[in-house]
């Protein structure tokens, strides 16, 4: 079994574990129909439209 030759410092370990915080936040676009914020390439949660047509019925 492989064994590390030298001990990794606390700074090096924490630097490696902190990389997940450097990821970019998800992109947000606006719905062309209702102008509400939504994720790109997904159905709008407010009006239920995607690519110019009604995909999901939204209850009021």
Short mmCIF file of N, CA and C in Angstrom, two decimals:
data_model
loop_
_atom_site.label_atom_id
_atom_site.label_comp_id
_atom_site.label_asym_id
_atom_site.label_seq_id
_atom_site.Cartn_x
_atom_site.Cartn_y
_atom_site.Cartn_z
N UNK A 1 0.84 -1.18 0.00
CA UNK A 1 0.00 0.00 0.00
C UNK A 1 0.88 1.25 0.00
N UNK A 2 0.48 2.27 -0.74
CA UNK A 2 1.27 3.49 -0.83
C UNK A 2 1.17 4.29 0.47
N UNK A 3 2.31 4.82 0.88
CA UNK A 3 2.38 5.61 2.11
C UNK A 3 3.05 6.93 1.76
N UNK A 4 2.53 8.07 2.26
CA UNK A 4 3.16 9.34 1.96
C UNK A 4 4.57 9.43 2.56
N UNK A 5 5.47 10.00 1.79
CA UNK A 5 6.86 10.12 2.25
C UNK A 5 7.02 11.26 3.25
N UNK A 6 6.28 12.35 3.05
CA UNK A 6 6.38 13.50 3.94
C UNK A 6 4.97 13.91 4.39
N UNK A 7 4.91 14.51 5.57
CA UNK A 7 3.64 15.00 6.09
C UNK A 7 3.22 16.26 5.33
N UNK A 8 1.96 16.34 4.96
CA UNK A 8 1.42 17.54 4.31
C UNK A 8 1.10 18.57 5.38
N UNK A 9 1.50 19.80 5.15
CA UNK A 9 1.27 20.85 6.13
C UNK A 9 -0.22 21.19 6.22
N UNK A 10 -0.59 21.82 7.31
CA UNK A 10 -1.98 22.21 7.51
C UNK A 10 -2.41 23.23 6.45
N UNK A 11 -1.51 24.14 6.08
CA UNK A 11 -1.84 25.15 5.07
C UNK A 11 -2.09 24.51 3.71
N UNK A 12 -1.26 23.55 3.34
CA UNK A 12 -1.43 22.88 2.05
C UNK A 12 -2.73 22.08 2.02
N UNK A 13 -3.05 21.42 3.12
CA UNK A 13 -4.29 20.65 3.20
C UNK A 13 -5.50 21.56 3.12
N UNK A 14 -5.48 22.65 3.88
CA UNK A 14 -6.61 23.57 3.87
C UNK A 14 -6.76 24.28 2.53
N UNK A 15 -5.65 24.57 1.89
CA UNK A 15 -5.71 25.20 0.56
C UNK A 15 -6.41 24.26 -0.43
N UNK A 16 -6.09 22.98 -0.37
CA UNK A 16 -6.72 22.02 -1.27
C UNK A 16 -8.21 21.86 -0.96
N UNK A 17 -8.56 21.81 0.32
CA UNK A 17 -9.96 21.61 0.69
C UNK A 17 -10.82 22.84 0.45
N UNK A 18 -10.20 24.02 0.32
CA UNK A 18 -10.95 25.26 0.13
C UNK A 18 -11.28 25.52 -1.34
N UNK A 19 -10.86 24.66 -2.25
CA UNK A 19 -11.07 24.91 -3.67
C UNK A 19 -12.54 24.91 -4.05
N UNK A 20 -13.40 24.19 -3.33
CA UNK A 20 -14.81 24.15 -3.68
C UNK A 20 -15.46 25.52 -3.53
N UNK A 21 -14.89 26.39 -2.68
CA UNK A 21 -15.45 27.73 -2.50
C UNK A 21 -15.15 28.64 -3.68
N UNK A 22 -14.17 28.27 -4.51
CA UNK A 22 -13.77 29.11 -5.63
C UNK A 22 -14.63 28.89 -6.86
N UNK A 23 -15.57 27.97 -6.81
CA UNK A 23 -16.41 27.73 -7.98
C UNK A 23 -17.30 28.94 -8.23
N UNK A 24 -17.63 29.16 -9.49
CA UNK A 24 -18.45 30.31 -9.86
C UNK A 24 -19.91 30.05 -9.52
N UNK A 25 -20.66 31.06 -9.14
CA UNK A 25 -22.08 30.86 -8.86
C UNK A 25 -22.83 30.53 -10.15
N UNK A 26 -23.96 29.86 -10.04
CA UNK A 26 -24.70 29.49 -11.24
C UNK A 26 -25.19 30.72 -12.00
N UNK A 27 -25.22 30.61 -13.32
CA UNK A 27 -25.67 31.73 -14.14
C UNK A 27 -27.18 31.88 -14.05
N UNK A 28 -27.64 33.10 -14.13
CA UNK A 28 -29.06 33.39 -14.06
C UNK A 28 -29.43 34.24 -15.27
N UNK A 29 -30.46 33.82 -15.98
CA UNK A 29 -30.96 34.60 -17.11
C UNK A 29 -32.38 35.03 -16.79
N UNK A 30 -32.96 35.85 -17.64
CA UNK A 30 -34.33 36.31 -17.43
C UNK A 30 -35.26 35.64 -18.43
N UNK A 31 -36.44 35.35 -17.99
CA UNK A 31 -37.46 34.76 -18.85
C UNK A 31 -37.93 35.83 -19.84
N UNK A 32 -37.93 35.52 -21.14
CA UNK A 32 -38.36 36.54 -22.10
C UNK A 32 -39.85 36.86 -22.03
N UNK A 33 -40.64 35.99 -21.42
CA UNK A 33 -42.09 36.21 -21.35
C UNK A 33 -42.48 37.00 -20.11
N UNK A 34 -42.02 36.57 -18.93
CA UNK A 34 -42.45 37.23 -17.69
C UNK A 34 -41.34 38.04 -17.03
N UNK A 35 -40.13 38.02 -17.59
CA UNK A 35 -38.98 38.79 -17.08
C UNK A 35 -38.56 38.39 -15.67
N UNK A 36 -38.86 37.16 -15.28
CA UNK A 36 -38.45 36.67 -13.97
C UNK A 36 -37.10 35.96 -14.10
N UNK A 37 -36.34 35.90 -13.03
CA UNK A 37 -35.03 35.24 -13.06
C UNK A 37 -35.22 33.73 -13.13
N UNK A 38 -34.37 33.08 -13.97
CA UNK A 38 -34.44 31.63 -14.11
C UNK A 38 -33.08 31.11 -14.54
N UNK A 39 -32.85 29.83 -14.34
CA UNK A 39 -31.62 29.20 -14.82
C UNK A 39 -31.73 29.00 -16.32
N UNK A 40 -30.63 29.13 -17.07
CA UNK A 40 -30.71 28.94 -18.52
C UNK A 40 -31.00 27.49 -18.89
N UNK A 41 -31.71 27.31 -19.99
CA UNK A 41 -32.08 26.00 -20.54
C UNK A 41 -32.98 25.21 -19.61
N UNK A 42 -33.81 25.90 -18.83
CA UNK A 42 -34.77 25.23 -17.97
C UNK A 42 -36.13 25.90 -18.13
N UNK A 43 -37.17 25.24 -17.68
CA UNK A 43 -38.52 25.80 -17.72
C UNK A 43 -38.62 26.91 -16.68
N UNK A 44 -39.28 27.99 -17.04
CA UNK A 44 -39.48 29.10 -16.11
C UNK A 44 -40.43 28.64 -15.01
N UNK A 45 -40.05 28.89 -13.77
CA UNK A 45 -40.88 28.48 -12.65
C UNK A 45 -42.09 29.35 -12.44
N UNK A 46 -42.09 30.55 -13.00
CA UNK A 46 -43.21 31.47 -12.80
C UNK A 46 -44.32 31.27 -13.82
N UNK A 47 -43.92 31.15 -15.10
CA UNK A 47 -44.96 31.07 -16.14
C UNK A 47 -45.03 29.70 -16.81
N UNK A 48 -44.04 28.83 -16.63
CA UNK A 48 -44.08 27.49 -17.20
C UNK A 48 -43.72 27.42 -18.67
N UNK A 49 -43.13 28.47 -19.22
CA UNK A 49 -42.77 28.48 -20.64
C UNK A 49 -41.31 28.08 -20.81
N UNK A 50 -41.03 27.43 -21.94
CA UNK A 50 -39.66 27.12 -22.34
C UNK A 50 -39.60 27.12 -23.86
N UNK A 51 -38.66 27.85 -24.41
CA UNK A 51 -38.46 27.95 -25.86
C UNK A 51 -39.72 28.44 -26.57
N UNK A 52 -40.43 29.37 -25.96
CA UNK A 52 -41.57 30.00 -26.60
C UNK A 52 -42.86 29.21 -26.56
N UNK A 53 -42.93 28.14 -25.80
CA UNK A 53 -44.19 27.39 -25.71
C UNK A 53 -44.44 26.96 -24.28
N UNK A 54 -45.71 26.74 -23.96
CA UNK A 54 -46.13 26.33 -22.62
C UNK A 54 -45.76 24.87 -22.41
N UNK A 55 -44.97 24.60 -21.40
CA UNK A 55 -44.53 23.23 -21.12
C UNK A 55 -45.18 22.70 -19.85
N UNK A 56 -45.34 23.57 -18.86
CA UNK A 56 -45.88 23.16 -17.57
C UNK A 56 -47.03 24.09 -17.22
N UNK A 57 -48.11 23.51 -16.72
CA UNK A 57 -49.23 24.32 -16.23
C UNK A 57 -48.90 24.81 -14.82
N UNK A 58 -48.97 26.11 -14.62
CA UNK A 58 -48.69 26.70 -13.32
C UNK A 58 -50.01 27.07 -12.65
N UNK A 59 -50.16 26.59 -11.39
CA UNK A 59 -51.37 26.91 -10.64
C UNK A 59 -51.20 28.27 -9.97
N UNK A 60 -52.25 29.04 -9.91
CA UNK A 60 -52.19 30.37 -9.28
C UNK A 60 -52.30 30.29 -7.79
#
